[in-house]
XYZ file of N, CA, C and O in Angstrom:
788
model
N -3.758 9.731 8.799
C -5.172 10.590 8.516
C -6.322 10.631 7.287
O -6.143 9.962 6.471
N -7.422 10.978 7.889
C -8.669 10.495 6.866
C -9.137 12.133 6.388
O -8.572 13.193 6.557
N -8.551 12.569 5.154
C -9.245 13.544 3.985
C -10.867 13.402 3.866
O -11.301 12.527 2.992
N -11.188 14.718 4.058
C -12.373 14.900 3.802
C -12.385 15.146 2.349
O -13.148 14.494 1.251
N -11.840 16.064 1.410
C -11.612 16.382 0.056
C -10.141 16.489 -0.142
O -9.065 17.303 0.403
N -9.728 16.038 -1.559
C -8.444 16.471 -1.953
C -8.453 17.544 -2.955
O -9.159 18.156 -3.627
N -7.458 18.107 -2.978
C -7.325 19.622 -3.405
C -6.952 18.860 -4.453
O -6.541 17.732 -4.773
N -7.037 19.995 -5.890
C -6.568 19.376 -7.296
C -4.872 19.114 -7.039
O -4.682 18.172 -7.808
N -4.039 19.981 -6.512
C -2.936 19.427 -6.878
C -2.247 18.258 -5.657
O -1.702 17.374 -6.489
N -3.057 18.223 -4.578
C -3.287 16.768 -4.060
C -4.430 15.507 -5.217
O -2.937 14.271 -5.489
N -4.368 15.860 -6.211
C -5.296 15.004 -7.127
C -4.186 14.365 -8.011
O -3.750 13.372 -8.332
N -3.463 15.580 -8.848
C -2.325 15.613 -9.667
C -1.429 14.715 -8.877
O -0.829 13.881 -9.654
N -1.064 15.083 -7.228
C 0.346 14.429 -6.732
C -0.491 12.805 -6.681
O 0.735 12.019 -7.248
N -1.131 12.203 -5.906
C -1.418 11.006 -6.217
C -1.777 10.249 -7.189
O -1.464 8.971 -7.177
N -2.313 11.480 -8.194
C -2.435 10.589 -9.898
C -0.739 9.921 -10.275
O -0.806 9.105 -11.022
N 0.155 11.159 -10.257
C 1.355 10.908 -10.416
C 2.187 9.500 -9.678
O 2.912 8.456 -10.212
N 1.204 9.333 -8.418
C 2.089 7.904 -8.001
C 1.585 6.613 -7.801
O 2.158 5.929 -8.548
N 0.274 6.995 -8.353
C -0.791 5.623 -8.538
C -0.308 5.356 -10.219
O 0.056 4.410 -10.586
N 0.082 6.413 -11.419
C 1.065 6.206 -12.557
C 2.305 4.899 -12.191
O 2.256 3.864 -13.223
N 2.884 4.985 -11.251
C 4.074 4.371 -11.039
C 3.799 3.038 -10.544
O 4.007 2.229 -10.593
N 2.648 3.434 -9.499
C 2.456 2.164 -8.685
C 2.033 1.012 -9.642
O 1.628 -0.273 -9.161
N 1.082 1.452 -10.535
C -0.012 0.979 -11.419
C 0.423 0.365 -12.491
O 0.099 -0.310 -13.160
N 1.791 0.642 -12.817
C 2.268 0.101 -14.023
C 2.960 -0.879 -14.487
O 2.135 -1.166 -15.859
N 2.623 -2.191 -13.711
C 2.569 -2.815 -13.975
C 1.205 -4.361 -13.436
O 1.349 -5.597 -13.505
N 0.542 -3.046 -12.956
C -0.876 -3.761 -12.751
C -1.536 -4.767 -14.296
O -1.515 -4.559 -15.173
N -1.921 -5.933 -14.082
C -2.691 -6.846 -15.342
C -3.181 -5.989 -16.050
O -3.658 -6.639 -17.376
N -4.551 -5.367 -15.445
C -5.275 -4.617 -16.074
C -4.982 -3.881 -16.871
O -4.947 -3.328 -18.435
N -3.733 -2.837 -16.353
C -3.500 -1.460 -17.479
C -2.506 -2.500 -18.417
O -2.239 -1.735 -19.328
N -1.542 -3.244 -18.019
C -0.345 -3.793 -18.555
C -1.200 -4.424 -20.403
O -0.771 -4.245 -21.328
N -2.102 -5.270 -20.054
C -3.228 -5.839 -20.855
C -4.027 -4.444 -21.609
O -3.650 -4.516 -23.065
N -4.128 -3.532 -21.341
C -4.910 -2.265 -22.030
C -3.765 -1.355 -22.610
O -4.438 -0.981 -24.036
N -2.702 -1.031 -22.294
C -1.913 -0.094 -22.854
C -0.205 -0.813 -22.662
O -0.013 -0.960 -21.896
N -0.099 -1.608 -23.732
C 1.206 -2.365 -24.038
C 2.481 -1.411 -23.907
O 3.281 -2.001 -23.192
N 2.461 0.001 -24.312
C 3.846 0.540 -24.045
C 3.565 0.674 -22.710
O 2.942 1.672 -22.128
N 4.690 0.483 -21.939
C 4.874 0.793 -20.747
C 4.941 2.802 -20.563
O 4.658 3.534 -19.472
N 5.511 3.139 -21.493
C 6.088 4.652 -21.126
C 4.695 5.344 -21.432
O 4.179 6.375 -20.857
N 3.716 4.823 -22.494
C 2.042 5.262 -22.800
C 1.642 5.219 -21.394
O 0.335 5.931 -21.115
N 1.863 3.530 -21.036
C 0.649 3.221 -20.093
C 0.983 4.298 -18.744
O 0.266 4.615 -17.732
N 2.223 4.986 -18.562
C 2.250 5.762 -17.360
C 1.525 6.944 -17.529
O 0.955 7.736 -16.460
N 1.764 7.515 -18.660
C 1.207 8.755 -19.138
C -0.080 8.430 -18.912
O -1.176 9.268 -18.348
N -0.831 7.563 -20.046
C -2.034 6.635 -19.355
C -2.610 7.179 -17.719
O -4.124 7.780 -17.796
N -1.749 6.311 -17.308
C -2.849 5.880 -16.070
C -3.124 7.109 -15.017
O -3.525 7.299 -14.160
N -1.949 8.153 -15.705
C -1.768 9.397 -14.807
C -3.372 10.542 -15.017
O -3.962 10.682 -14.540
N -3.795 10.237 -16.246
C -4.902 10.952 -16.468
C -6.065 9.982 -16.361
O -7.121 10.608 -15.793
N -5.739 8.442 -16.407
C -7.292 8.225 -16.019
C -7.136 7.961 -14.839
O -8.401 8.020 -13.901
N -5.920 7.985 -13.600
C -6.305 8.173 -12.014
C -6.557 9.412 -11.525
O -7.602 9.683 -10.382
N -6.376 10.657 -12.844
C -7.098 11.939 -12.027
C -8.436 11.489 -12.198
O -9.151 12.016 -11.118
N -9.202 11.007 -13.230
C -10.493 10.690 -13.209
C -11.493 9.698 -12.369
O -12.262 10.277 -11.710
N -10.054 8.936 -12.628
C -11.035 8.427 -10.895
C -10.880 8.814 -9.637
O -11.515 8.372 -8.761
N -9.628 9.017 -9.511
C -9.620 9.703 -7.710
C -10.180 10.808 -8.095
O -11.518 11.660 -6.809
N -11.152 11.754 -8.979
C -12.137 13.112 -9.046
C -13.487 12.231 -8.634
O -13.944 13.167 -8.239
N -13.703 11.101 -9.258
C -14.860 10.707 -9.218
C -15.209 9.984 -7.838
O -16.444 10.183 -7.149
N -14.138 9.866 -6.934
C -13.809 9.486 -5.233
C -14.398 10.661 -4.145
O -14.645 10.678 -3.399
N -13.408 11.818 -4.839
C -13.361 12.794 -4.024
C -14.770 13.559 -3.337
O -16.018 13.464 -4.481
N -14.440 13.882 -2.257
C -15.894 14.559 -1.430
C -16.575 13.327 -1.336
O -17.931 13.381 -0.533
N -17.086 12.343 -1.930
C -17.713 10.875 -1.683
C -17.621 9.779 -0.747
O -18.218 9.436 0.099
N -16.141 9.279 -1.105
C -15.969 8.286 -0.414
C -14.634 8.806 0.838
O -14.582 9.592 0.828
N -14.236 7.267 1.685
C -13.339 7.328 2.652
C -12.203 7.584 2.084
O -11.322 6.626 1.416
N -11.517 8.647 2.294
C -10.121 9.000 1.806
C -9.284 8.901 2.539
O -9.430 9.826 3.804
N -7.935 7.872 2.799
C -7.106 7.650 4.157
C -5.959 7.951 3.285
O -5.525 7.401 2.685
N -5.183 8.838 3.919
C -3.712 9.248 3.879
C -3.136 8.985 4.528
O -3.168 9.521 6.139
N -1.317 8.426 4.838
C -0.692 8.814 6.012
C -0.135 10.335 5.962
O -0.396 10.838 5.210
N 0.381 10.504 6.693
C 0.602 11.847 7.210
C 1.611 12.558 6.229
O 1.749 14.155 6.396
N 2.440 11.868 5.807
C 3.587 12.298 4.819
C 3.299 12.415 3.248
O 3.650 12.107 2.525
N 1.735 11.767 3.139
C 0.971 11.722 2.174
C 2.162 10.607 1.020
O 2.128 10.574 0.091
N 2.795 9.451 1.636
C 3.152 8.449 0.557
C 2.480 7.341 0.259
O 2.742 6.940 -0.168
N 0.857 7.554 0.797
C 0.306 6.405 0.299
C -1.105 6.677 0.278
O -1.575 8.039 0.899
N -1.990 6.125 -0.346
C -2.953 6.607 -0.058
C -4.325 5.329 -0.143
O -4.095 4.412 -0.756
N -5.619 5.316 1.020
C -6.281 3.719 0.502
C -7.519 4.648 0.741
O -8.313 5.400 1.389
N -8.699 4.460 -0.732
C -9.889 4.949 -0.508
C -11.231 3.607 -0.777
O -10.686 2.662 -1.016
N -11.760 4.126 0.054
C -12.799 2.867 0.161
C -14.354 3.405 0.093
O -14.913 4.515 0.092
N -14.583 2.960 -0.895
C -15.911 3.228 -1.529
C -17.221 2.266 -1.700
O -16.483 0.757 -1.818
N -18.365 2.858 -1.591
C -19.230 1.932 -1.306
C -19.262 0.884 -2.601
O -19.225 1.325 -4.242
N -19.434 -0.229 -2.469
C -19.589 -1.062 -3.930
C -20.664 -1.228 -4.409
O -20.690 -1.118 -5.941
N -21.887 -0.747 -4.041
C -23.196 -0.325 -4.954
C -22.824 0.666 -5.814
O -23.409 0.998 -7.055
N -21.749 1.822 -5.441
C -21.166 2.852 -5.975
C -20.218 2.431 -7.292
O -19.196 3.133 -6.933
N -20.014 1.414 -8.131
C -19.417 1.081 -8.883
C -19.002 2.317 -9.856
O -19.596 3.172 -10.589
N -17.599 2.315 -10.424
C -17.287 3.044 -11.293
C -17.888 2.805 -12.720
O -18.393 1.380 -13.002
N -17.998 3.483 -13.301
C -18.814 3.408 -14.923
C -18.282 4.129 -15.897
O -17.295 4.460 -15.942
N -18.566 3.478 -17.463
C -18.012 3.903 -18.487
C -18.607 5.479 -18.407
O -17.829 6.448 -19.160
N -19.578 5.817 -18.125
C -19.850 6.911 -18.314
C -19.463 8.463 -17.690
O -18.953 9.207 -18.258
N -18.593 7.593 -16.133
C -18.205 8.895 -15.350
C -16.775 8.979 -16.596
O -16.327 10.324 -16.530
N -16.143 7.647 -16.962
C -15.141 8.686 -17.693
C -15.153 9.218 -19.348
O -14.772 10.475 -19.280
N -16.520 8.917 -19.897
C -17.657 9.539 -20.611
C -17.515 11.148 -21.072
O -17.599 11.926 -21.726
N -17.429 11.328 -19.364
C -17.891 12.603 -19.117
C -16.713 13.649 -18.657
O -17.028 14.377 -18.078
N -15.890 12.784 -18.538
C -14.203 13.162 -18.569
C -14.288 14.699 -19.139
O -14.741 15.000 -19.978
N -13.917 15.890 -18.142
C -13.739 17.144 -19.276
C -12.739 17.705 -19.808
O -12.669 18.184 -20.679
N -11.931 16.781 -19.799
C -10.561 16.401 -20.326
C -10.921 15.823 -21.522
O -10.434 14.505 -21.873
N -11.551 16.422 -22.396
C -11.419 15.620 -24.113
C -10.242 15.258 -24.596
O -10.108 14.173 -25.419
N -8.961 15.826 -24.239
C -7.610 15.665 -25.135
C -7.353 14.145 -24.475
O -6.764 13.405 -25.146
N -7.246 13.678 -22.983
C -7.783 12.622 -22.665
C -8.117 11.403 -23.528
O -7.722 10.505 -23.407
N -8.920 11.739 -23.599
C -10.346 10.348 -24.397
C -9.912 10.518 -25.783
O -9.995 9.482 -26.075
N -9.719 11.699 -26.447
C -9.027 11.765 -27.755
C -7.871 10.956 -28.116
O -7.890 9.801 -28.798
N -6.914 11.288 -27.263
C -5.202 10.606 -27.167
C -5.212 9.063 -26.822
O -4.879 8.673 -27.336
N -6.005 8.804 -25.943
C -6.321 7.960 -24.881
C -6.867 6.735 -25.277
O -7.499 6.033 -24.575
N -7.614 6.968 -26.376
C -8.850 6.283 -26.699
C -9.161 5.254 -26.573
O -9.761 4.184 -25.965
N -8.305 4.473 -27.265
C -7.939 2.954 -27.290
C -7.472 2.383 -25.840
O -8.305 1.320 -25.196
N -6.428 3.268 -25.430
C -6.239 2.557 -23.921
C -7.586 2.643 -22.471
O -8.139 1.484 -21.778
N -8.102 3.636 -22.850
C -9.364 4.191 -22.249
C -10.551 2.748 -22.427
O -11.060 1.926 -21.649
N -10.570 2.592 -23.738
C -11.921 1.159 -24.367
C -11.144 0.315 -23.486
O -12.065 -0.504 -22.843
N -9.810 -0.498 -24.250
C -9.221 -1.264 -23.114
C -9.377 -1.571 -22.079
O -9.927 -2.376 -21.142
N -9.383 -0.653 -20.951
C -9.265 -0.857 -19.610
C -10.927 -1.049 -19.381
O -11.148 -1.568 -18.517
N -11.919 -0.135 -19.801
C -13.189 -0.376 -19.275
C -13.727 -1.448 -19.637
O -14.238 -2.113 -18.856
N -13.284 -1.735 -20.658
C -13.604 -3.597 -21.025
C -13.229 -4.534 -20.492
O -14.201 -5.194 -19.330
N -12.237 -4.243 -19.882
C -11.591 -4.981 -18.954
C -11.945 -4.663 -17.404
O -12.568 -6.135 -17.206
N -12.350 -3.638 -17.135
C -13.080 -3.695 -15.629
C -14.082 -4.054 -16.044
O -15.226 -4.035 -14.831
N -14.828 -4.098 -17.429
C -16.299 -4.108 -17.111
C -17.050 -5.598 -16.545
O -18.211 -5.802 -16.146
N -16.024 -6.601 -16.857
C -16.438 -8.199 -16.513
C -16.361 -7.969 -14.560
O -17.322 -8.766 -13.797
N -16.504 -7.136 -14.443
C -16.553 -6.934 -12.324
C -18.034 -7.243 -11.851
O -18.639 -6.609 -12.686
N -17.963 -7.768 -11.133
C -19.545 -7.976 -10.806
C -19.447 -7.752 -9.043
O -19.408 -8.687 -8.326
N -20.045 -6.397 -8.692
C -19.854 -5.827 -7.741
C -21.261 -6.515 -6.618
O -21.423 -6.474 -5.360
N -21.996 -7.046 -7.286
C -23.505 -7.628 -6.488
C -22.748 -8.738 -5.678
O -23.580 -9.548 -4.876
N -21.133 -9.301 -5.977
C -20.933 -10.490 -5.426
C -20.732 -10.276 -3.953
O -20.824 -11.295 -2.653
N -20.427 -8.371 -3.654
C -20.821 -8.377 -2.251
C -21.983 -8.422 -1.309
O -23.075 -7.734 -1.874
N -21.708 -8.325 -0.314
C -23.373 -7.976 0.125
C -23.636 -6.705 0.817
O -22.882 -5.671 0.205
N -24.843 -6.202 1.135
C -25.061 -4.790 1.670
C -24.171 -4.258 2.171
O -23.459 -5.200 3.039
N -24.136 -3.272 2.342
C -23.560 -2.501 2.882
C -21.859 -2.619 2.836
O -21.453 -2.325 4.258
N -21.226 -2.499 2.000
C -19.687 -3.139 1.755
C -18.931 -2.048 1.258
O -19.714 -1.587 0.366
N -18.315 -1.784 1.764
C -17.079 -0.781 1.185
C -15.993 -1.595 0.849
O -15.331 -2.240 1.435
N -15.596 -1.231 -0.461
C -14.627 -1.672 -0.904
C -13.316 -1.046 -1.109
O -13.276 0.698 -1.042
N -12.453 -1.486 -0.876
C -11.065 -0.838 -1.483
C -10.322 -0.312 -2.899
O -10.727 -1.212 -3.483
N -10.626 0.824 -3.067
C -10.727 1.339 -4.745
C -10.349 2.282 -4.721
O -11.034 3.310 -4.936
N -9.108 2.547 -4.664
C -7.705 1.783 -4.843
C -6.980 2.226 -3.753
O -7.155 3.056 -2.542
N -5.984 1.403 -3.697
C -4.443 1.563 -2.587
C -3.248 1.774 -3.201
O -3.246 0.803 -4.229
N -2.555 2.697 -2.847
C -1.319 2.308 -3.525
C 0.038 3.671 -2.698
O -0.967 4.514 -2.045
N 1.006 3.331 -2.714
C 2.106 3.902 -1.872
C 3.092 3.841 -3.121
O 3.433 3.362 -3.944
N 3.915 6.009 -2.796
C 5.118 5.885 -3.588
C 5.976 4.728 -3.541
O 5.965 3.941 -2.547
N 6.071 4.519 -4.812
C 7.273 3.626 -4.782
C 8.516 3.617 -4.282
O 9.250 2.737 -3.764
N 9.413 4.525 -3.806
C 10.419 4.761 -2.896
C 9.792 4.282 -1.618
O 10.703 4.538 -0.674
N 8.495 4.666 -1.215
C 8.112 4.065 0.191
C 7.872 2.454 0.663
O 6.997 2.276 1.351
N 7.711 1.844 -0.464
C 6.756 0.840 -0.556
C 7.566 -0.699 0.162
O 8.919 -0.412 0.151
N 6.956 -1.177 0.923
C 7.835 -2.398 1.983
C 7.679 -1.910 3.534
O 8.454 -2.363 3.867
N 7.367 -0.887 3.305
C 7.606 -0.165 4.909
C 6.328 -0.011 5.458
O 6.455 0.724 6.705
N 5.143 -0.537 5.293
C 4.077 -0.842 5.718
C 2.878 -0.305 5.761
O 2.007 -0.021 6.672
N 2.772 0.878 5.094
C 2.236 2.110 4.849
C 0.804 1.759 4.405
O -0.120 2.177 4.817
N 0.768 0.984 3.022
C -0.599 0.102 3.100
C -1.035 -0.574 3.855
O -2.169 -0.222 4.189
N -0.224 -1.119 4.517
C -1.077 -2.236 5.419
C -1.849 -1.531 6.664
O -2.972 -1.717 7.113
N -0.521 -0.072 7.051
C -1.308 0.589 8.447
C -2.440 1.911 7.891
O -3.559 1.492 8.309
N -3.015 2.207 6.127
C -3.979 2.540 5.904
C -5.112 1.655 6.177
O -6.259 2.103 6.400
N -4.759 0.295 5.631
C -5.943 -0.636 5.318
C -6.044 -0.731 6.686
O -7.221 -0.934 6.892
N -5.926 -0.852 7.953
C -6.000 -1.579 8.752
C -6.784 0.060 9.779
O -7.621 -0.401 10.528
N -6.533 0.975 9.537
C -7.044 2.117 10.271
C -8.252 2.136 9.803
O -9.465 2.631 10.495
N -8.516 2.007 8.205
C -10.010 1.352 7.833
C -10.845 0.723 8.371
O -11.520 0.910 8.676
N -10.060 -0.343 8.230
C -10.585 -1.559 9.025
C -11.200 -1.316 10.668
O -12.023 -1.312 10.871
N -10.426 -0.545 11.182
C -10.439 -0.050 12.746
C -11.790 0.806 13.084
O -12.178 0.965 13.798
N -11.750 1.815 11.837
C -12.452 3.325 11.736
C -14.242 2.602 11.087
O -14.982 2.309 11.678
N -14.018 1.428 9.968
C -15.732 1.520 9.329
C -16.040 -0.264 10.114
O -17.379 -0.173 9.850
N -15.377 -0.964 10.046
C -16.074 -2.416 11.152
C -17.193 -2.017 12.307
O -18.077 -2.011 12.398
N -16.427 -1.050 13.331
C -17.453 -0.574 14.023
C -18.965 -0.006 13.737
O -19.752 0.542 14.618
N -18.679 0.659 12.693
C -19.561 1.417 12.248
C -20.764 0.641 11.395
O -21.898 1.081 11.218
N -20.670 -0.634 11.279
C -21.016 -1.424 10.740
C -21.326 -2.033 9.381
O -22.068 -3.108 8.587
N -19.944 -1.492 8.597
C -20.168 -1.818 7.136
C -19.053 -3.180 7.210
O -17.746 -3.969 8.016
N -19.065 -3.870 5.807
C -18.773 -5.205 5.501
C -17.997 -4.362 5.035
O -17.761 -3.551 3.856
N -16.238 -5.436 4.586
C -15.220 -4.673 3.784
C -15.004 -5.623 2.733
O -14.808 -6.924 3.146
N -14.439 -5.110 1.838
C -13.951 -5.974 0.664
C -12.813 -5.552 -0.201
O -12.485 -3.910 -0.350
N -12.932 -5.918 -0.978
C -11.778 -5.656 -2.345
C -11.733 -6.542 -3.804
O -12.249 -7.754 -3.154
N -11.495 -6.026 -4.560
C -11.253 -6.707 -5.916
C -9.833 -6.649 -6.419
O -9.248 -5.491 -6.698
N -9.390 -8.026 -6.601
C -7.890 -7.758 -6.756
C -7.218 -8.470 -8.029
O -8.127 -9.795 -7.961
N -7.182 -8.151 -9.040
C -6.384 -8.113 -10.605
C -5.130 -8.965 -10.267
O -4.850 -9.703 -11.377
N -4.318 -8.972 -9.590
C -2.893 -9.316 -9.267
C -2.938 -10.111 -8.110
O -2.880 -10.155 -7.174
N -2.565 -11.871 -8.759
C -2.411 -12.874 -7.980
C -1.134 -12.863 -6.992
O -1.151 -12.982 -5.446
N -0.614 -11.843 -6.966
C 0.778 -11.701 -6.218
C -0.019 -10.784 -5.034
O 0.949 -10.782 -4.230
N -0.740 -10.184 -5.025
C -1.654 -9.341 -3.980
C -2.441 -9.952 -2.630
O -2.794 -9.751 -1.810
N -2.888 -11.119 -3.284
C -3.639 -12.366 -2.528
C -3.367 -12.371 -1.357
O -3.855 -12.126 -0.234
N -2.151 -12.834 -1.057
C -1.490 -13.267 0.145
C -1.421 -11.964 0.983
O -1.685 -11.773 2.228
N -0.808 -11.173 0.411
C -0.911 -9.599 1.374
C -2.326 -9.401 2.307
O -2.529 -8.940 3.235
N -3.383 -9.559 1.230
C -4.836 -8.913 1.471
C -5.225 -10.393 2.751
O -5.627 -10.388 3.604
N -4.784 -11.534 2.178
C -4.928 -12.718 3.579
C -4.946 -12.526 4.814
O -4.916 -12.763 6.410
N -3.526 -11.637 4.837
C -2.415 -11.463 6.209
C -3.602 -10.408 6.666
O -3.360 -10.149 8.318
N -4.175 -9.626 6.441
C -4.970 -8.455 6.738
C -6.309 -9.007 7.122
O -6.928 -8.252 7.818
N -6.703 -10.065 7.150
C -7.747 -10.744 7.678
C -8.851 -10.980 6.167
O -10.445 -11.231 6.652
N -8.959 -10.793 5.259
C -9.254 -10.844 3.697
C -9.554 -12.146 2.963
O -8.318 -12.568 3.474
N -10.846 -12.819 2.544
C -10.682 -14.104 2.391
C -11.027 -14.050 0.951
O -12.173 -13.307 0.821
N -10.627 -15.143 0.137
C -11.519 -14.812 -1.457
C -13.154 -15.768 -1.303
O -12.595 -16.884 -0.892
N -13.801 -14.680 -2.016
C -15.023 -15.522 -2.039
C -15.498 -16.172 -3.306
O -16.348 -16.425 -3.649
N -14.825 -15.384 -3.978
C -15.125 -15.648 -5.628
C -13.645 -15.273 -6.312
O -13.188 -14.641 -6.033
N -13.635 -16.180 -7.357
C -12.354 -16.336 -8.373
C -12.679 -16.344 -9.771
O -13.894 -17.076 -10.046
N -12.496 -15.331 -10.338
C -12.936 -15.139 -11.997
C -11.127 -14.933 -12.733
O -10.282 -14.702 -12.371
N -11.337 -15.592 -13.722
C -10.325 -15.955 -15.106
C -11.339 -15.590 -16.292
O -11.848 -15.844 -17.233
N -10.533 -14.158 -16.760
C -11.107 -13.762 -17.975
C -9.875 -13.773 -19.146
O -8.586 -13.570 -18.928
N -10.125 -15.358 -19.541
C -9.456 -15.860 -20.727
C -9.252 -14.772 -22.103
O -7.636 -14.825 -21.748
N -9.990 -13.964 -22.261
C -9.360 -13.211 -23.714
C -8.480 -12.204 -23.381
O -7.511 -11.862 -23.623
N -8.225 -11.696 -21.680
C -7.406 -10.423 -21.476
C -6.443 -11.242 -20.545
O -5.400 -10.710 -20.156
N -6.437 -12.837 -20.299
C -5.798 -13.275 -19.549
C -5.567 -12.403 -18.147
O -4.084 -11.996 -17.686
N -6.740 -12.059 -17.601
C -6.683 -11.129 -16.301
C -7.454 -11.844 -15.155
O -8.371 -12.507 -15.225
N -6.956 -12.308 -13.848
C -7.822 -13.208 -12.721
C -8.334 -11.761 -12.122
O -7.814 -11.076 -11.824
N -9.974 -12.366 -11.621
C -10.355 -10.871 -10.517
C -10.400 -12.016 -9.359
O -11.088 -12.857 -9.291
N -10.036 -11.610 -8.077
C -10.596 -12.041 -7.004
C -11.191 -11.031 -5.890
O -10.732 -9.768 -5.571
N -12.452 -11.752 -5.728
C -12.933 -10.804 -4.912
C -12.797 -11.624 -3.634
O -13.247 -12.452 -3.123
N -12.610 -10.247 -2.536
C -12.361 -10.835 -1.070
C -12.561 -10.102 -0.348
O -13.458 -8.883 -0.902
N -13.460 -10.546 0.907
C -14.454 -10.045 1.989
C -13.400 -10.332 3.377
O -12.725 -11.112 3.411
N -13.565 -9.185 4.157
C -12.494 -8.914 5.151
C -13.489 -9.667 6.349
O -14.336 -9.883 6.646
N -13.032 -10.840 7.066
C -13.546 -11.735 7.879
C -12.302 -11.651 9.334
O -11.775 -12.479 9.541
N -13.264 -10.851 10.465
C -12.527 -10.782 11.366
C -12.282 -11.769 12.310
O -11.514 -12.142 13.152
N -13.101 -12.849 11.809
C -12.914 -14.353 13.036
C -11.761 -14.704 12.180
O -11.184 -15.783 13.266
N -11.342 -14.787 11.235
C -9.820 -15.452 11.010
C -8.877 -14.277 10.890
O -7.961 -14.630 10.554
N -8.894 -13.141 11.507
C -7.670 -12.263 11.316
C -6.636 -12.746 12.986
O -6.795 -12.873 13.600
């Protein structure tokens, strides 16, 4: 189902889900070494990230809210300013080091790699209890079916090499790969290529 806007309760619900789903993500593992602290940080980080998408981006959730996929315009990249304007100053103060390290890691991303009129998956995640049931696949496919006929190019950035094969099965191909040596993080820029689907 397509959601026009998430309520505050839904934002908190999905942020909790994201905190579990992204706990082993390479960027967040680099930025926050303690897993316990990482999950707390991720909850607040995702509240801010989802809030910045809310009402602007294309939000897909399954009927039971077990997963979510947000498509964001590539040119509308996340910025450090969005997080520094965060109304939750406790978050910024308590998690200052994690926030800074996360933003430094993400600062390497180059959305200019993508063609004009590209929507990026940013982010997609599923409740850990329901992973492996095809929910993420279904949400991404629904976005492809809706957005490609509207003339959009679709893409994504994957920092976890383990996820690349998953996206390739959905018709995405890598157009550029970077490796950030200091952070020991890979980044795969991928574009949906229907002819290879």
